[in-house]
Coordinates of C-alpha atoms in Angstrom, one line a residue:
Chain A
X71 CA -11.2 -13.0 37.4
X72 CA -9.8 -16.4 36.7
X73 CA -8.6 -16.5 33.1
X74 CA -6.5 -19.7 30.9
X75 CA -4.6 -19.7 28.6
X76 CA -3.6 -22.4 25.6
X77 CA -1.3 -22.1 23.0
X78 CA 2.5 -20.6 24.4
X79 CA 3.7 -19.8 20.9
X80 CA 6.1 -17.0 19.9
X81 CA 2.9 -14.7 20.7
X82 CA 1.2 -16.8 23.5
X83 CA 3.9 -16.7 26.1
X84 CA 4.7 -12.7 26.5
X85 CA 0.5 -12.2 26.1
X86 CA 0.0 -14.4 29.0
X87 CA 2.8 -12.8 30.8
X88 CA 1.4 -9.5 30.0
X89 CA -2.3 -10.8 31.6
X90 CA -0.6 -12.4 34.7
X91 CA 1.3 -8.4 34.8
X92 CA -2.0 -7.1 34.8
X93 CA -3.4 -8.8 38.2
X94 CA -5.7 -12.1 36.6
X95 CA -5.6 -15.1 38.3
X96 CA -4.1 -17.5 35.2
X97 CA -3.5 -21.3 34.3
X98 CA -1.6 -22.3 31.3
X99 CA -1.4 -24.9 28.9
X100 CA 0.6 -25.9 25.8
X101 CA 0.8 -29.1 23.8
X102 CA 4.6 -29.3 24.8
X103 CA 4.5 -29.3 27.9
X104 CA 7.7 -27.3 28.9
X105 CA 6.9 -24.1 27.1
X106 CA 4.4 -23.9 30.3
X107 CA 7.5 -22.9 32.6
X108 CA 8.6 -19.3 31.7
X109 CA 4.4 -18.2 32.8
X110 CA 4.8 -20.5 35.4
X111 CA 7.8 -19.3 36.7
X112 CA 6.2 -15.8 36.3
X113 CA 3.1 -16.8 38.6
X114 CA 0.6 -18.9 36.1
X115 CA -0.5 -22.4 37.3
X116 CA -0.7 -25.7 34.7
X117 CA -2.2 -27.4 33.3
X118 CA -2.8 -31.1 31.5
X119 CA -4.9 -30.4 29.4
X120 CA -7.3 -27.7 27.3
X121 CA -10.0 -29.9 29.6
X122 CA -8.5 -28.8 32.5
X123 CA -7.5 -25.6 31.9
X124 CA -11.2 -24.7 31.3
X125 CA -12.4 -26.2 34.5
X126 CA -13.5 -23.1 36.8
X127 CA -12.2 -20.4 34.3
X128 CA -14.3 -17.6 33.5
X129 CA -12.6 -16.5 30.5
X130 CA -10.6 -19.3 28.2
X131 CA -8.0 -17.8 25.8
X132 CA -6.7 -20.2 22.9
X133 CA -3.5 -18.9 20.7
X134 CA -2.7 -21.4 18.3
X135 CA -1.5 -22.0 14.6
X136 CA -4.5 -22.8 12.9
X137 CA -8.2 -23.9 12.3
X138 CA -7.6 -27.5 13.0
X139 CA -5.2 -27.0 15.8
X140 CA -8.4 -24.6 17.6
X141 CA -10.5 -27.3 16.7
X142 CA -9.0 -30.1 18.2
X143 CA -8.1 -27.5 21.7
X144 CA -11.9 -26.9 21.5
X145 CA -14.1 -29.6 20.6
X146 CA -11.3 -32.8 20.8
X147 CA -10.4 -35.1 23.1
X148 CA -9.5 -33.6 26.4
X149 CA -11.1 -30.3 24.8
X150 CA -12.1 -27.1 26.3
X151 CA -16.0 -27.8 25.7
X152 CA -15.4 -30.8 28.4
X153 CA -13.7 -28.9 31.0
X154 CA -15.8 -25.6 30.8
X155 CA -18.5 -23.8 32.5
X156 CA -22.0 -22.7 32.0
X157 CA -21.5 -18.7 31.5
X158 CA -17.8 -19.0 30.5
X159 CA -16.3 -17.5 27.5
X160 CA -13.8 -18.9 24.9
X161 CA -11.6 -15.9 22.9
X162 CA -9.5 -17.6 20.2
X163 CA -7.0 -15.3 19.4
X164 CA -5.6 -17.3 16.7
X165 CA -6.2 -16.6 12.9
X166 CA -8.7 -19.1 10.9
X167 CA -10.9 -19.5 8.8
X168 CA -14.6 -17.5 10.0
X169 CA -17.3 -20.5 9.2
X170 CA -15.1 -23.1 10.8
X171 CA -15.4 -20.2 14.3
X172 CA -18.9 -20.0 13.8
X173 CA -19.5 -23.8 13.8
X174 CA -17.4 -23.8 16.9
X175 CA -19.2 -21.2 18.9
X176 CA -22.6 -23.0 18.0
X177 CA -21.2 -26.1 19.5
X178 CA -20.1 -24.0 22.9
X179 CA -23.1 -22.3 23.1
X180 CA -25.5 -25.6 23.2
X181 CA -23.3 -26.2 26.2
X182 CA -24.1 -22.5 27.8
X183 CA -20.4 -21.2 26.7
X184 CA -20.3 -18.2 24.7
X185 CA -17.2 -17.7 22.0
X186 CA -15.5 -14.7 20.8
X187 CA -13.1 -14.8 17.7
X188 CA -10.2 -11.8 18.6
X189 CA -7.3 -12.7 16.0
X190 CA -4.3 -9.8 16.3
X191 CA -2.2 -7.4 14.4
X192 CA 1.4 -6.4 15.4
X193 CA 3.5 -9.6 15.8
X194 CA 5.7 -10.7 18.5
X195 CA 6.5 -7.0 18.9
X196 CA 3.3 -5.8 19.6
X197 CA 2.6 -9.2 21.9
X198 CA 6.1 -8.1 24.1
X199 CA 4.9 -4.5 24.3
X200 CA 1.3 -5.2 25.0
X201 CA 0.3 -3.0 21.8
X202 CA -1.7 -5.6 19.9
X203 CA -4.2 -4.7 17.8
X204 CA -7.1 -6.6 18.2
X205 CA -10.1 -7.1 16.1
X206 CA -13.2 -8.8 17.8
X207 CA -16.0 -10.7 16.8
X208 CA -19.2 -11.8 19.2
X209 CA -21.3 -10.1 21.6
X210 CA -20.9 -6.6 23.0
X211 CA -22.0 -8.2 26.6
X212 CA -19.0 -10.8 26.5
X213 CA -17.0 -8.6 25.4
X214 CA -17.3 -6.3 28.1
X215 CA -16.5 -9.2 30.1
X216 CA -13.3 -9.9 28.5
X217 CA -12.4 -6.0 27.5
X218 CA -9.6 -5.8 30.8
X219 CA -7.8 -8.9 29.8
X220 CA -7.9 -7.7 26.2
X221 CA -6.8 -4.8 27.5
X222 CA -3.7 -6.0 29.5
X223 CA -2.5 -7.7 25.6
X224 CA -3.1 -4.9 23.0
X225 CA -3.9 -1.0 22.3
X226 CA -6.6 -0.7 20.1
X227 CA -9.9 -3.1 20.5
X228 CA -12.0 -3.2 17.8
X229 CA -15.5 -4.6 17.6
X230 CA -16.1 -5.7 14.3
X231 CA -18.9 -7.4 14.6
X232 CA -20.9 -11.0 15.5
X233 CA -18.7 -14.0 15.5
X234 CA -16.8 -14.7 12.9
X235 CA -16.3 -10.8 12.0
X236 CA -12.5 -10.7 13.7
X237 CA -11.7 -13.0 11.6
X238 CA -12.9 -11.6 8.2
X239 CA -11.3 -8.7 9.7
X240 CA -8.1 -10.1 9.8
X241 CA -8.4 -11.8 6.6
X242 CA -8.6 -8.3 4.8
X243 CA -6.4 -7.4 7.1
X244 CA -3.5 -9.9 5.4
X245 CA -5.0 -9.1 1.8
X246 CA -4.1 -5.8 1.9
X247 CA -0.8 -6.2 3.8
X248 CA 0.2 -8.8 0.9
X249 CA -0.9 -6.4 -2.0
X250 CA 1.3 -3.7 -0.5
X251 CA 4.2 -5.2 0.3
X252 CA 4.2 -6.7 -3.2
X253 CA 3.6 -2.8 -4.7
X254 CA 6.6 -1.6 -2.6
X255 CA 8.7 -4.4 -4.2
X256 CA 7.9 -3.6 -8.0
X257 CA 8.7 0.1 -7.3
X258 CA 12.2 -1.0 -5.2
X259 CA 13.5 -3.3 -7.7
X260 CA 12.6 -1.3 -10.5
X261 CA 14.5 1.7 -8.7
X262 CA 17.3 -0.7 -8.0
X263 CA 18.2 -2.4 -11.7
X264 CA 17.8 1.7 -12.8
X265 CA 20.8 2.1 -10.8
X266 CA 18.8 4.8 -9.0
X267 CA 20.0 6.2 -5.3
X268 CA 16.9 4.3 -3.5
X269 CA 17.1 6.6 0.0
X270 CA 16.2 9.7 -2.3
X271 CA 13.7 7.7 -4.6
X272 CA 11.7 6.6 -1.3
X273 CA 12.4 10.9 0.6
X274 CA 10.8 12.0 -2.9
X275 CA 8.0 9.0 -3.3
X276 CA 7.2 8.5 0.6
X277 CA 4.6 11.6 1.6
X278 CA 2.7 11.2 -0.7
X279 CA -0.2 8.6 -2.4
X280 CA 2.5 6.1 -2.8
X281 CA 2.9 5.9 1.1
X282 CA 2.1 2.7 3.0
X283 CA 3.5 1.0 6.1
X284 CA 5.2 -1.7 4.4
X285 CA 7.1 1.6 2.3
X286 CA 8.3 3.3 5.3
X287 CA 8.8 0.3 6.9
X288 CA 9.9 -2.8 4.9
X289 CA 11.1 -1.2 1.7
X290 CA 14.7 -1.2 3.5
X291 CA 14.8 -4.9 3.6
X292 CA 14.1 -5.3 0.0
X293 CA 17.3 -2.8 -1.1
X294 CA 19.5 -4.6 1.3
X295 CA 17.9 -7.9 0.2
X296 CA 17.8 -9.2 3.5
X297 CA 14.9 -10.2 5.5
X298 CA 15.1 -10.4 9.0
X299 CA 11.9 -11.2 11.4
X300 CA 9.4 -9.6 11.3
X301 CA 6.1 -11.6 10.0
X302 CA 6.8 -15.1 8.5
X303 CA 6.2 -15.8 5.1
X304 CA 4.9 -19.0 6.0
X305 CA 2.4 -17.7 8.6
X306 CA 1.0 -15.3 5.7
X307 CA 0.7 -17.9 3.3
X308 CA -1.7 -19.5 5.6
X309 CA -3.4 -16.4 6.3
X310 CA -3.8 -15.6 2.7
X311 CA -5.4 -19.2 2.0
X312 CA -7.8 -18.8 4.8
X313 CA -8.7 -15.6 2.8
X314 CA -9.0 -17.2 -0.7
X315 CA -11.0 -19.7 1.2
X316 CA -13.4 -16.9 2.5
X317 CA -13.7 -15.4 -0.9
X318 CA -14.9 -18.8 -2.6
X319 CA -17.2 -19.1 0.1
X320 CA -18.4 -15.1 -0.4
X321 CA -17.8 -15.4 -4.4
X322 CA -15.4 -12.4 -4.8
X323 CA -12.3 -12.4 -6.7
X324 CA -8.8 -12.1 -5.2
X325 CA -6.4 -12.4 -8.0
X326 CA -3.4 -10.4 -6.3
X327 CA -4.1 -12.6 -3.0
X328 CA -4.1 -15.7 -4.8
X329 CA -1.0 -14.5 -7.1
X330 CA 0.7 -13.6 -3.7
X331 CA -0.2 -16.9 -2.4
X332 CA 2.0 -18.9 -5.7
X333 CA 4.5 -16.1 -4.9
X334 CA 4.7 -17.7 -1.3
X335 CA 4.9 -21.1 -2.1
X336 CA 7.7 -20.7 -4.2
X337 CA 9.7 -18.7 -1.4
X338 CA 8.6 -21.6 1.0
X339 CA 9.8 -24.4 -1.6
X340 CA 13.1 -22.4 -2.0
X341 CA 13.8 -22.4 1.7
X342 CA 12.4 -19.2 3.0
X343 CA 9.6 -19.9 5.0
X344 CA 10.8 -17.8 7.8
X345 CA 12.1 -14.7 6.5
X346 CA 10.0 -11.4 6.8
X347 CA 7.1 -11.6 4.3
X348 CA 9.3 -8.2 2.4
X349 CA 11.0 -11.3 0.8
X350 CA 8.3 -11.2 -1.8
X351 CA 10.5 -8.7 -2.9
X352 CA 13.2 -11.8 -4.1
X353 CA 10.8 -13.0 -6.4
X354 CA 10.5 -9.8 -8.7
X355 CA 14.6 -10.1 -8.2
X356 CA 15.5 -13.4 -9.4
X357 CA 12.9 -12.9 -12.0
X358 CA 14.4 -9.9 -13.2
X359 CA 18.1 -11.5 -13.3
X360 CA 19.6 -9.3 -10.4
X361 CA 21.1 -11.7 -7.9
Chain B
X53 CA 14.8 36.0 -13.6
X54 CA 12.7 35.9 -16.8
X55 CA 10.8 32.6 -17.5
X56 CA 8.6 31.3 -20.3
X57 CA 5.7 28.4 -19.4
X58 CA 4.7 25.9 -22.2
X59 CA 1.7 23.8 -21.5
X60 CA -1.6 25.3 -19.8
X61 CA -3.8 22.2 -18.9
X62 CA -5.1 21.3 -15.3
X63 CA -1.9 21.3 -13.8
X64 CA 0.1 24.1 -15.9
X65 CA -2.7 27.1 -15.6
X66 CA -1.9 26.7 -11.4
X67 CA 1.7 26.6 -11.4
X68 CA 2.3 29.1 -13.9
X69 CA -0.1 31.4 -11.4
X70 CA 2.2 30.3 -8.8
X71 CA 5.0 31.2 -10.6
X72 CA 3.6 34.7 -11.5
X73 CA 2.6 35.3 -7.5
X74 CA 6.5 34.6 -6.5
X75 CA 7.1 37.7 -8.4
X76 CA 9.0 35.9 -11.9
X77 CA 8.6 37.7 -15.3
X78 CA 6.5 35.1 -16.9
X79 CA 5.5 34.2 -20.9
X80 CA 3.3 31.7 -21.4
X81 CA 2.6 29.3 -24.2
X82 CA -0.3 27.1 -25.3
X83 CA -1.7 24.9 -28.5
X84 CA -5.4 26.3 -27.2
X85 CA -4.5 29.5 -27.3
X86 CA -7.3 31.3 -25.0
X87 CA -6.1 29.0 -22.2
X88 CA -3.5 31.8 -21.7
X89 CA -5.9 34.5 -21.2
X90 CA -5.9 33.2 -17.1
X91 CA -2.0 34.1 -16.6
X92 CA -2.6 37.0 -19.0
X93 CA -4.7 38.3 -16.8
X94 CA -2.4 37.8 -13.4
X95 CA 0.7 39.3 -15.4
X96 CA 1.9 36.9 -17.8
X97 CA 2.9 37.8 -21.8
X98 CA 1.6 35.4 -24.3
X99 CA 4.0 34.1 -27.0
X100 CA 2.6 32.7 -30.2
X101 CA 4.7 29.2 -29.9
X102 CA 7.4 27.2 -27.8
X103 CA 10.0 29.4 -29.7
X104 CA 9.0 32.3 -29.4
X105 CA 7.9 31.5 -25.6
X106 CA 12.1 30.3 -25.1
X107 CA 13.1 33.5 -26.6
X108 CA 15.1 35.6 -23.8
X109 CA 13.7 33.3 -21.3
X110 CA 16.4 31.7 -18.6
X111 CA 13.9 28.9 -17.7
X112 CA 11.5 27.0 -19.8
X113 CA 9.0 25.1 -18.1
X114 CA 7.1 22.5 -20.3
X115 CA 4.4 20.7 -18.8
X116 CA 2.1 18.7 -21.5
X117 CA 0.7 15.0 -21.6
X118 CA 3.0 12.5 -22.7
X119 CA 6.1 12.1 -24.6
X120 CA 5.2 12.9 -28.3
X121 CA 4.4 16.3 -26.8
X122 CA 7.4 16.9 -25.3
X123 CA 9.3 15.9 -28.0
X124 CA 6.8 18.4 -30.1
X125 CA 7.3 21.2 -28.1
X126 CA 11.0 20.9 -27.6
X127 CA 12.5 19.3 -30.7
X128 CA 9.6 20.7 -33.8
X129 CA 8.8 23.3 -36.0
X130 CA 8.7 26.3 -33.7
X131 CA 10.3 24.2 -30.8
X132 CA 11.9 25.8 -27.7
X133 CA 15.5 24.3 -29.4
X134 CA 15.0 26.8 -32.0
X135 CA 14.0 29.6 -29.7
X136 CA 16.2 29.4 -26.6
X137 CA 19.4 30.6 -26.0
X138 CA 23.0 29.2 -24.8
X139 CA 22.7 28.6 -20.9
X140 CA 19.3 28.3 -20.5
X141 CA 17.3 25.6 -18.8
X142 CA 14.3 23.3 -19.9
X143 CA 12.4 21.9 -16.7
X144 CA 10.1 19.6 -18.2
X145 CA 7.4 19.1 -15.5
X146 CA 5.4 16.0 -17.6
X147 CA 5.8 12.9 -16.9
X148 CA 6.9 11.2 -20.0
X149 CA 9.8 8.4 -20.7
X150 CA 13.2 8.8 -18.9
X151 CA 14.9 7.3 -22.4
X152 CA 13.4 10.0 -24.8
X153 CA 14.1 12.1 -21.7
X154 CA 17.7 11.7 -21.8
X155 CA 17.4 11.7 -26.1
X156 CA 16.4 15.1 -26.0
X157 CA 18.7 16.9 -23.4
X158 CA 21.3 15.7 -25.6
X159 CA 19.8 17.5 -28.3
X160 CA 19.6 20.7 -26.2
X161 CA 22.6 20.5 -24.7
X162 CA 24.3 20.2 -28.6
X163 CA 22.9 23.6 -28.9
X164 CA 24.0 24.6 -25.3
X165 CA 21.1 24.2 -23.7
X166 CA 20.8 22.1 -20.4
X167 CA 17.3 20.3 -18.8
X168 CA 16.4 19.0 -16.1
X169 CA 13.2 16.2 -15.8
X170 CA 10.9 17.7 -13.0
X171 CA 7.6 15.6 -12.7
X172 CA 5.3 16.4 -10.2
X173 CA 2.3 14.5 -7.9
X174 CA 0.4 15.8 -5.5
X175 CA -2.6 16.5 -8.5
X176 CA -4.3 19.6 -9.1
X177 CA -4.7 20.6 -5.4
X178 CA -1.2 20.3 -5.3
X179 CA -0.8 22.9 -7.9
X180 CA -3.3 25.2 -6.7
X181 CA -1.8 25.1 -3.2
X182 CA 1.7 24.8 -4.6
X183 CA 2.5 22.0 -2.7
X184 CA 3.4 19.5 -5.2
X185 CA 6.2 16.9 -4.4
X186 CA 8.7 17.5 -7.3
X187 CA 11.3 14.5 -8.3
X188 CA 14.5 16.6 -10.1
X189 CA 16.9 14.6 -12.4
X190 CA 20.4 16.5 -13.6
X191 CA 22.7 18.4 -13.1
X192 CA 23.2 19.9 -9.6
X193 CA 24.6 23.5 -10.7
X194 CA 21.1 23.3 -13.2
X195 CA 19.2 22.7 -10.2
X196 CA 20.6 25.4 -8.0
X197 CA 19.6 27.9 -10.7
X198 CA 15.9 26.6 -11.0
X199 CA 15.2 25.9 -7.5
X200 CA 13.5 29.0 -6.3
X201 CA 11.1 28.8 -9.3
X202 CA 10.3 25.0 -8.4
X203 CA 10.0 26.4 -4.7
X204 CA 6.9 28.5 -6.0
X205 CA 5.0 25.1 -7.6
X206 CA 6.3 22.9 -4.8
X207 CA 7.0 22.1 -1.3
X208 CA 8.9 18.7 -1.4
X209 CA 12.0 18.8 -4.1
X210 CA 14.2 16.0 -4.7
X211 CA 17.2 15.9 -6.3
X212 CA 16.9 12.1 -7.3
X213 CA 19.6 11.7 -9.3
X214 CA 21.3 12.9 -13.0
X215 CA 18.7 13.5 -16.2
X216 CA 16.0 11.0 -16.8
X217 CA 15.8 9.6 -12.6
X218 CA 13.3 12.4 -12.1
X219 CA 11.3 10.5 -14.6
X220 CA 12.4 6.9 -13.2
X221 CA 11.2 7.9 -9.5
X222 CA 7.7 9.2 -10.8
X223 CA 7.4 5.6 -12.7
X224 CA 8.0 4.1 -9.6
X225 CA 5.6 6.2 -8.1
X226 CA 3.1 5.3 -10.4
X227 CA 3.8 1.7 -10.0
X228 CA 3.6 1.7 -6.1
X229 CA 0.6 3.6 -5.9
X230 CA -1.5 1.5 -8.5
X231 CA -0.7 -2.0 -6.6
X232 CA -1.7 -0.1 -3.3
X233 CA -4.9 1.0 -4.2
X234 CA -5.4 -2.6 -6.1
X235 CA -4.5 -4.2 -2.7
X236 CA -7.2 -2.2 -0.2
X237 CA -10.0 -2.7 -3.3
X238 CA -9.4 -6.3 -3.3
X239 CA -10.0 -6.0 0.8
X240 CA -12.4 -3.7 1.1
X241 CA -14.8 -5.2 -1.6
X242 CA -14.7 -8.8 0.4
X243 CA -15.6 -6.8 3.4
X244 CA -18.7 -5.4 1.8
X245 CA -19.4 -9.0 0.0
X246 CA -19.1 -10.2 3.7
X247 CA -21.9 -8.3 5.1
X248 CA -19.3 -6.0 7.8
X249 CA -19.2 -3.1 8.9
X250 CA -16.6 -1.6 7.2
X251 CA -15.6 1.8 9.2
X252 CA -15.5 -0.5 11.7
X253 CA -13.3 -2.7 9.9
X254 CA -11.0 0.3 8.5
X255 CA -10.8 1.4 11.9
X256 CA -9.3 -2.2 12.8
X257 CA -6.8 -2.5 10.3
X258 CA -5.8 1.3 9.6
X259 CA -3.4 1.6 12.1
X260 CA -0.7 -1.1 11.6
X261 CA 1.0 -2.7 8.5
X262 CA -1.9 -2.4 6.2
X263 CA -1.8 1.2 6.5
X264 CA -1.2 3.2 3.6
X265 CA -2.3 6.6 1.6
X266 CA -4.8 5.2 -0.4
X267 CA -6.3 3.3 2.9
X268 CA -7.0 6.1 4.6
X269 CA -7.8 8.5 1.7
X270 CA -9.5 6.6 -0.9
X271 CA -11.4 3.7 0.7
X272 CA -14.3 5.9 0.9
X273 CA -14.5 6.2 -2.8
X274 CA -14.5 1.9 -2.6
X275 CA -17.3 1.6 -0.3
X276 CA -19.4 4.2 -1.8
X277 CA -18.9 2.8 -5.3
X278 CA -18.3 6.4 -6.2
X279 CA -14.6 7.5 -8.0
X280 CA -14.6 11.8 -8.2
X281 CA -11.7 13.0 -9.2
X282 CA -9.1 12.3 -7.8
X283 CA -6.4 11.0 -10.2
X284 CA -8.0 10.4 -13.5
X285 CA -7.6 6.3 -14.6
X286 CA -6.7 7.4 -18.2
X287 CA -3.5 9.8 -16.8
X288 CA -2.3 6.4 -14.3
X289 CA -2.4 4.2 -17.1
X290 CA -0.3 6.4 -19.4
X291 CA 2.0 6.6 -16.4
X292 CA 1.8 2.7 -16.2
X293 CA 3.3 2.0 -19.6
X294 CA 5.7 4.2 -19.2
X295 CA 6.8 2.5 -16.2
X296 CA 6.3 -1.1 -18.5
X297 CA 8.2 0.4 -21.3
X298 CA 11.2 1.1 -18.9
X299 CA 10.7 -1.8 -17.3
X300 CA 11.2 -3.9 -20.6
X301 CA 14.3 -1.7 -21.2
X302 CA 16.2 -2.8 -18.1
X303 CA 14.6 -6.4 -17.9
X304 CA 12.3 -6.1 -14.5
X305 CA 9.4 -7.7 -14.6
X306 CA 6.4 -6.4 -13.3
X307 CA 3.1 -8.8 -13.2
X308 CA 1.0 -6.2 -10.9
X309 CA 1.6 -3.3 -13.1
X310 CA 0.8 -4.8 -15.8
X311 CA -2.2 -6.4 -14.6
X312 CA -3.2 -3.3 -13.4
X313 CA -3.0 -1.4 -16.7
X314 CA -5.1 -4.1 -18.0
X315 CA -7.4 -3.3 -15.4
X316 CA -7.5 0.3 -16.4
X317 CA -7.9 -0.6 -20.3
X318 CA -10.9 -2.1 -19.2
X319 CA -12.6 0.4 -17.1
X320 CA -11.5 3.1 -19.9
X321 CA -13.4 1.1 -22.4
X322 CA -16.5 1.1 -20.3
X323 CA -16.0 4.8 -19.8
X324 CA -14.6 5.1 -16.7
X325 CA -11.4 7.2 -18.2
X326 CA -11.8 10.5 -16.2
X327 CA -12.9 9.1 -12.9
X328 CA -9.8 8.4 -10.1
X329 CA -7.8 5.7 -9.6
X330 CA -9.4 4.3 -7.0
X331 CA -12.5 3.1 -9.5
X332 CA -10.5 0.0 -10.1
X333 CA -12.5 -1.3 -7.4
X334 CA -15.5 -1.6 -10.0
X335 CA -13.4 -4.5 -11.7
X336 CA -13.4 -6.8 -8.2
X337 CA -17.2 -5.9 -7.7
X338 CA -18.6 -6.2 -11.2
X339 CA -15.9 -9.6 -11.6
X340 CA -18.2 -10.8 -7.7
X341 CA -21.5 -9.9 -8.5
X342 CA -21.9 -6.8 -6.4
X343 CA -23.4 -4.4 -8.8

C-alpha cells in the first residue's frame, strides 16, 4: 500500500517512521524542507509538494498545527486535492476545528476522494512508542482501508463516528483534560500554602473519587513547580479554542474551558508557552502569593 | 479496649457495626435516640448523651455533620469533655473545619484528653464494606493506640500529618473531586449537544490523560440525566466551604471551588440537595438548552 505523509512535526516524524517500520511503501513532505531527511534516511521518498505527495497514493496522511495550516495542505496551491486520486483517502491526523473538516471532505469527495478526520491522544510519547490513541471520524469502509497504517502509529482505534466526529472527540477530549488538571492544582496548592506533607496528602486522596490521570501523573510537577514537556500549554490553548468554537456553534456552555483558556493566555503572555500544561498550576500560585 | 460511638447517621450506624464485629466493647450515642436500637441489637450499650457515652470509654469516636456539631458534642452541656477521662482519645470521624479542629483538641487536651481528626470517603458503601480511606491528623503515639479500631471502619489509613491535616487533606479532597466531575460534565454534555455516540466517545478518551474516577464511574449518571445517590450535592457543598473558609485563612484562591459551590447553591435551591455530585451536569444542560 502506498501511503504519504505531510506535516514532520514533533509527532509527524517518529509516526511516519513507525509506518515505514511497519512495511508501507511512503513519501514525505514538510513545508521545510529538511525535516524530510531523518524518514528519508530511514527509507521514505520526497517530496515537493502536498500535490505531489498525493499523486499515486492510496492513503494521504496530513499532521499539521492547525485548521488553516490543513486547509492550505488540502485545498491550496500545490494542494493534495490536485495531486490525488479517484478512490484515495485523506486522514488528517491533526486537531481542528470539525465544520472546517466537514467542508474539506465535501470538497475531496466532489473529486472522488474520501476524508477521514483521526486527531490523537498521547503526545510525542505515544508517537515514539507507537501507542497513540486515535479517535476517528468517516466511514467504516475507509477506515478498514486505513486500519493497518493506523495500526502501525497507535493502540487503541476508535470509531467515533461520521466525519467530523474525531475531532469533537478530541475537543472533549482537551475539555476535560483542562478541567482536571486545573482541579489537581486547587487541591496541590492548597495542600502546599497548608504546609501539608503533599506525598501523604496525594497516598491518602489518590484511590479514590478524587483520582484522575493528571493526579497520579502531573500533580508532581505542580509541588516541585517545575514543568517539564509533556503537552504544551500553547498547543492546548488552541485546542481549547477550537472547543469554545464548537460549543458556540452547538450552543453549550463551557465556562471552565473558556476560564482555562484566559488562564492560558496569561501563561503564554508571561513566557510559558511551552511548559507542560500542569503549569496552570502557577496561576493559582502567584495568585495566592507563594512564589 | 472499651469504646463509646457518638453520631448514628448514614455513615455512623455502619462503622459502629464494624466496630462491634472486630470484637470492641461498644456504647453508642445519638440526638435520635432509636437510631441506637441497630448497634443495640449487634451488642452495643446505649448511653443517654456524649458524656455519659465518654465515661470509661478509651476511644470516642464522633461522627456528625458539620462543625457546630462537633463542637456540640465535644465542648456542651453533657459533652464528651465532661465525661471522658485523662488519656483518652477523641477520633472525630466528620468532616468539619481544621481551625475549630485544632480549637478544640486544645480544650481536650487542657483536661488531658488527646484527639485525632479522622475524616473518611469512600460513602456509605465504604462503611458498610468497611473500606473507607481514612485521612489521620496528630499525634503518632495517639494513632498507634486507635489504629486497630480505624482498621475495623477502613482499609486505606493515612497518617497525613499533626491535628487539623486530616481535615486539610479531606478539603482537598473535596476540592479535587468537584472540579473533576465539573470538567467531564462540561465534556460529556457537548458530546450529547453534538449528536455522538458517547460510549463510543468515553471509550476514546477513557484511557489516557482525561482519565479519572469520576470518568469512568459517574459519566453514566451525565448521559442518563439521572444523579442516584452517590454523594449527596448538599454534603459536597458543606465540604466546599469548608475548604473556602480555609482557603481564605491561608490566602489561596480558588475560582473553581467556588464556582462550583455556586453551582451547587443552585441545584439545592431547585431541589436537587440529596441527589450525587455528579447532577451538576443539569446546570451545563439546562444553561444549553438540552432539557
Amino acid at each position: 500500500m502506498k501511503v504519504a505523509f505531510i506535516g514532520l512535526g514533533t509527532m509527524g516524524i517518529p509516526m511516519a517512521l513507525n509506518i515505514l517500520n511497519a512495511g508501507f511503501e511512503l513519501t514525505v513532505h514538510n513545508r521545510s524542507r529538511d525535516k524530510e531527511e531523518i524518514p528519508a534516511k530511514a527509507g521514505a521518498l520526497r517530496a515537493g509538494s502536498p500535490m505531489e505527495a498525493a499523486a499515486g497514493a492510496e492513503i494521504i496522511i496530513t499532521c499539521v498545527s492547525d485548521t488553516p495550516d490543513v486547509e492550505a495542505i488540502i485545498l491550496g496551491e500545490n494542494g493534495i486535492i490536485h495531486g490525488s486520486s479517484n478512490g484515495s483517502i485523506v486522514v488528517d491526523m491533526s486537531t481542528i476545528s470539525p465544520s472546517a473538516t466537514r467542508k474539506i471532505a465535501e470538497r475531496l469527495g466532489k473529486k472522488g476522494v474520501k476524508m477521514l478526520d483521526a486527531p490523537v491522544s498521547g503526545g510525542s510519547e505515544g508517537a515514539q512508542k507507537g501507542t497513540l490513541s486515535i479517535m476517528v471520524g468517516g466511514g467504516t469502509e475507509d477506515l478498514e482501508i486505513v486500519d493497518p497504517v493506523l495500526k502501525a502509529m497507535g493502540k487503541t482505534i476508535t470509531h467515533v463516528g461520521s466525519v467530523g466526529a474525531g475531532q469533537l472527540t478530541k475537543a472533549i477530549n482537551q475539555i476535560i483534560v483542562g478541567g482536571t488538571y486545573w482541579s489537581v492544582a486547587e487541591g496541590v496548592i492548597l495542600g502546599i500554602k497548608a504546609g501539608l506533607d503533599m506525598d501523604k496528602v496525594l497516598q491518602a486522596v489518590g484511590s479514590g473519587a478524587a483520582s484522575s490521570w493528571p493526579l497520579i501523573n502531573r500533580s508532581g510537577n505542580m509541588i516541585q513547580n517545575s514543568y517539564p514537556l509533556g503537552f504544551k500549554v500553547k498547543l492546548h490553548r488552541k485546542d481549547l479554542n477550537i472547543a469554545l468554537e464548537i460549543a458556540r456553534e452547538l450552543g453549550v456552555t463551557l465556562p471552565l474551558a473558556a476560564y482555562i483558556e484566559q488562564i492560558e493566555t496569561g501563561l503564554i503572555a508571561r513566557g510559558h508557552e511551552d511548559e507542560d500544561l500542569s503549569s496552570v498550576a502557577r496561576s493559582i500560585r502567584e495568585q495566592s502569593g507563594l512564589d
